[in-house]
């Protein structure tokens, strides 16, 4: 956990030009505080089995920072959240190493699945301001999701850029394209739910 927190601190220095010193980063960067408190809540929730205590720490973190990260989410080291306000990360979200999220990003579910019901984000992924990614989708390594893009039940291939509502691929492996996103094939852990409407 300590190694991951150190890498999270380095991620702020690497990604935020307004972070002028280590002391400023540690003392004044609210999204970093949210990530550090997430690491504690995840340890309590997932590693120690103290689920209620883990959720209490997460609730305190949300009130303090405006960033909501469920303690059941699995987040790799080096996560950088810029500004942070309004970020929501659901219980079964998986985020890889060295990812960047901006404010008002939602990584959530659709209500259609139990089990693995939230996005699985690869390594070195960039998700822009206000982007919404819903369902058990897979976001490939080095993908970029533009500001206010809307991705629901469609995977985002590795090394591409997607924009729009609904999101479309506009760059794939460095080449400009205009393609729809591939439909998500739910992972084995995603169990469909019958919705009573």
mmCIF file of C-alpha atoms in Angstrom, residues 58-181:
data_model
loop_
_atom_site.group_PDB
_atom_site.id
_atom_site.type_symbol
_atom_site.label_atom_id
_atom_site.label_comp_id
_atom_site.label_asym_id
_atom_site.label_seq_id
_atom_site.Cartn_x
_atom_site.Cartn_y
_atom_site.Cartn_z
ATOM 1 C CA UNK A 58 -14.805 5.996 2.037
ATOM 2 C CA UNK A 59 -17.799 8.067 3.176
ATOM 3 C CA UNK A 60 -15.512 10.395 5.154
ATOM 4 C CA UNK A 61 -13.258 10.706 2.096
ATOM 5 C CA UNK A 62 -16.186 11.628 -0.153
ATOM 6 C CA UNK A 63 -17.341 14.311 2.294
ATOM 7 C CA UNK A 64 -13.793 15.681 2.609
ATOM 8 C CA UNK A 65 -12.735 15.613 -1.058
ATOM 9 C CA UNK A 66 -15.832 15.355 -3.282
ATOM 10 C CA UNK A 67 -14.405 12.195 -4.863
ATOM 11 C CA UNK A 68 -16.399 8.970 -4.422
ATOM 12 C CA UNK A 69 -14.339 5.789 -4.677
ATOM 13 C CA UNK A 70 -15.962 2.571 -3.481
ATOM 14 C CA UNK A 71 -13.569 0.623 -1.229
ATOM 15 C CA UNK A 72 -14.209 -2.525 -3.289
ATOM 16 C CA UNK A 73 -12.723 -0.991 -6.456
ATOM 17 C CA UNK A 74 -9.271 -2.229 -7.483
ATOM 18 C CA UNK A 75 -6.944 0.582 -8.510
ATOM 19 C CA UNK A 76 -3.342 0.265 -9.690
ATOM 20 C CA UNK A 77 -0.589 2.621 -8.618
ATOM 21 C CA UNK A 78 0.058 6.020 -10.125
ATOM 22 C CA UNK A 79 -3.588 7.095 -10.480
ATOM 23 C CA UNK A 80 -3.869 10.852 -11.059
ATOM 24 C CA UNK A 81 -7.215 12.610 -10.626
ATOM 25 C CA UNK A 82 -7.135 16.247 -11.704
ATOM 26 C CA UNK A 83 -9.456 18.584 -9.756
ATOM 27 C CA UNK A 84 -11.462 15.574 -8.601
ATOM 28 C CA UNK A 85 -14.870 17.072 -7.843
ATOM 29 C CA UNK A 86 -17.674 14.780 -8.917
ATOM 30 C CA UNK A 87 -15.555 11.722 -9.749
ATOM 31 C CA UNK A 88 -17.437 8.455 -9.073
ATOM 32 C CA UNK A 89 -15.715 5.041 -9.151
ATOM 33 C CA UNK A 90 -18.002 2.042 -8.537
ATOM 34 C CA UNK A 91 -17.490 -1.103 -6.469
ATOM 35 C CA UNK A 92 -16.268 -3.519 -9.158
ATOM 36 C CA UNK A 93 -14.225 -1.019 -11.174
ATOM 37 C CA UNK A 94 -10.698 -2.131 -12.033
ATOM 38 C CA UNK A 95 -8.198 0.611 -12.976
ATOM 39 C CA UNK A 96 -4.705 -0.231 -14.220
ATOM 40 C CA UNK A 97 -1.402 1.551 -13.666
ATOM 41 C CA UNK A 98 -0.623 5.218 -14.427
ATOM 42 C CA UNK A 99 -4.143 6.331 -15.397
ATOM 43 C CA UNK A 100 -5.455 9.914 -15.516
ATOM 44 C CA UNK A 101 -9.033 10.977 -14.702
ATOM 45 C CA UNK A 102 -10.432 14.503 -14.766
ATOM 46 C CA UNK A 103 -13.321 15.941 -12.746
ATOM 47 C CA UNK A 104 -16.879 14.652 -13.134
ATOM 48 C CA UNK A 105 -15.800 11.283 -14.546
ATOM 49 C CA UNK A 106 -18.194 8.436 -13.764
ATOM 50 C CA UNK A 107 -17.101 4.805 -13.925
ATOM 51 C CA UNK A 108 -20.377 3.116 -13.046
ATOM 52 C CA UNK A 109 -22.859 0.348 -13.682
ATOM 53 C CA UNK A 110 -26.076 0.156 -15.662
ATOM 54 C CA UNK A 111 -28.146 -1.858 -13.187
ATOM 55 C CA UNK A 112 -28.294 -4.718 -15.706
ATOM 56 C CA UNK A 113 -25.629 -6.944 -14.117
ATOM 57 C CA UNK A 114 -24.562 -8.423 -10.804
ATOM 58 C CA UNK A 115 -20.932 -9.379 -10.126
ATOM 59 C CA UNK A 116 -18.467 -7.612 -12.432
ATOM 60 C CA UNK A 117 -20.770 -4.758 -13.435
ATOM 61 C CA UNK A 118 -18.431 -1.764 -13.749
ATOM 62 C CA UNK A 119 -15.696 -0.794 -16.235
ATOM 63 C CA UNK A 120 -12.284 -2.468 -16.360
ATOM 64 C CA UNK A 121 -9.727 0.181 -17.325
ATOM 65 C CA UNK A 122 -6.301 -0.776 -18.699
ATOM 66 C CA UNK A 123 -2.917 0.844 -18.060
ATOM 67 C CA UNK A 124 -2.014 4.418 -19.111
ATOM 68 C CA UNK A 125 -5.636 5.362 -19.884
ATOM 69 C CA UNK A 126 -6.743 9.013 -20.053
ATOM 70 C CA UNK A 127 -10.390 9.853 -19.300
ATOM 71 C CA UNK A 128 -11.421 13.465 -19.907
ATOM 72 C CA UNK A 129 -13.681 15.820 -17.977
ATOM 73 C CA UNK A 130 -17.289 14.712 -17.635
ATOM 74 C CA UNK A 131 -16.839 11.384 -19.416
ATOM 75 C CA UNK A 132 -19.329 8.676 -18.430
ATOM 76 C CA UNK A 133 -18.368 5.019 -18.822
ATOM 77 C CA UNK A 134 -21.087 2.539 -17.810
ATOM 78 C CA UNK A 135 -21.350 -1.241 -17.700
ATOM 79 C CA UNK A 136 -18.844 -4.108 -17.604
ATOM 80 C CA UNK A 137 -16.850 -2.603 -20.474
ATOM 81 C CA UNK A 138 -13.151 -3.035 -21.159
ATOM 82 C CA UNK A 139 -11.056 0.071 -21.802
ATOM 83 C CA UNK A 140 -7.812 -0.987 -23.501
ATOM 84 C CA UNK A 141 -4.301 0.158 -22.579
ATOM 85 C CA UNK A 142 -3.301 3.661 -23.766
ATOM 86 C CA UNK A 143 -6.904 4.550 -24.700
ATOM 87 C CA UNK A 144 -8.098 8.148 -24.503
ATOM 88 C CA UNK A 145 -11.721 9.016 -23.779
ATOM 89 C CA UNK A 146 -12.545 12.619 -24.600
ATOM 90 C CA UNK A 147 -14.350 15.142 -22.427
ATOM 91 C CA UNK A 148 -18.090 14.475 -22.049
ATOM 92 C CA UNK A 149 -17.884 11.236 -24.035
ATOM 93 C CA UNK A 150 -20.562 8.668 -23.218
ATOM 94 C CA UNK A 151 -19.632 4.981 -23.339
ATOM 95 C CA UNK A 152 -22.256 2.395 -22.374
ATOM 96 C CA UNK A 153 -21.910 -1.347 -22.932
ATOM 97 C CA UNK A 154 -19.291 -0.845 -25.666
ATOM 98 C CA UNK A 155 -15.589 -1.640 -25.269
ATOM 99 C CA UNK A 156 -12.854 0.863 -26.078
ATOM 100 C CA UNK A 157 -9.947 -0.769 -27.949
ATOM 101 C CA UNK A 158 -6.337 -0.259 -26.881
ATOM 102 C CA UNK A 159 -4.393 2.676 -28.319
ATOM 103 C CA UNK A 160 -7.378 4.647 -29.587
ATOM 104 C CA UNK A 161 -9.161 7.928 -28.961
ATOM 105 C CA UNK A 162 -12.944 8.083 -28.573
ATOM 106 C CA UNK A 163 -15.177 11.166 -28.417
ATOM 107 C CA UNK A 164 -18.852 12.057 -28.561
ATOM 108 C CA UNK A 165 -22.219 10.931 -27.321
ATOM 109 C CA UNK A 166 -22.434 8.073 -28.051
ATOM 110 C CA UNK A 167 -18.668 7.715 -28.239
ATOM 111 C CA UNK A 168 -17.020 6.820 -31.549
ATOM 112 C CA UNK A 169 -13.418 5.959 -32.374
ATOM 113 C CA UNK A 170 -11.706 8.923 -34.064
ATOM 114 C CA UNK A 171 -8.108 7.719 -33.836
ATOM 115 C CA UNK A 172 -6.824 4.147 -33.834
ATOM 116 C CA UNK A 173 -3.109 3.333 -33.511
ATOM 117 C CA UNK A 174 -2.213 6.864 -34.651
ATOM 118 C CA UNK A 175 -4.471 6.895 -37.744
ATOM 119 C CA UNK A 176 -7.595 9.046 -38.063
ATOM 120 C CA UNK A 177 -10.741 6.944 -38.386
ATOM 121 C CA UNK A 178 -14.477 7.253 -37.790
ATOM 122 C CA UNK A 179 -15.702 3.939 -36.414
ATOM 123 C CA UNK A 180 -18.312 2.787 -33.923
ATOM 124 C CA UNK A 181 -17.168 1.141 -30.696
#
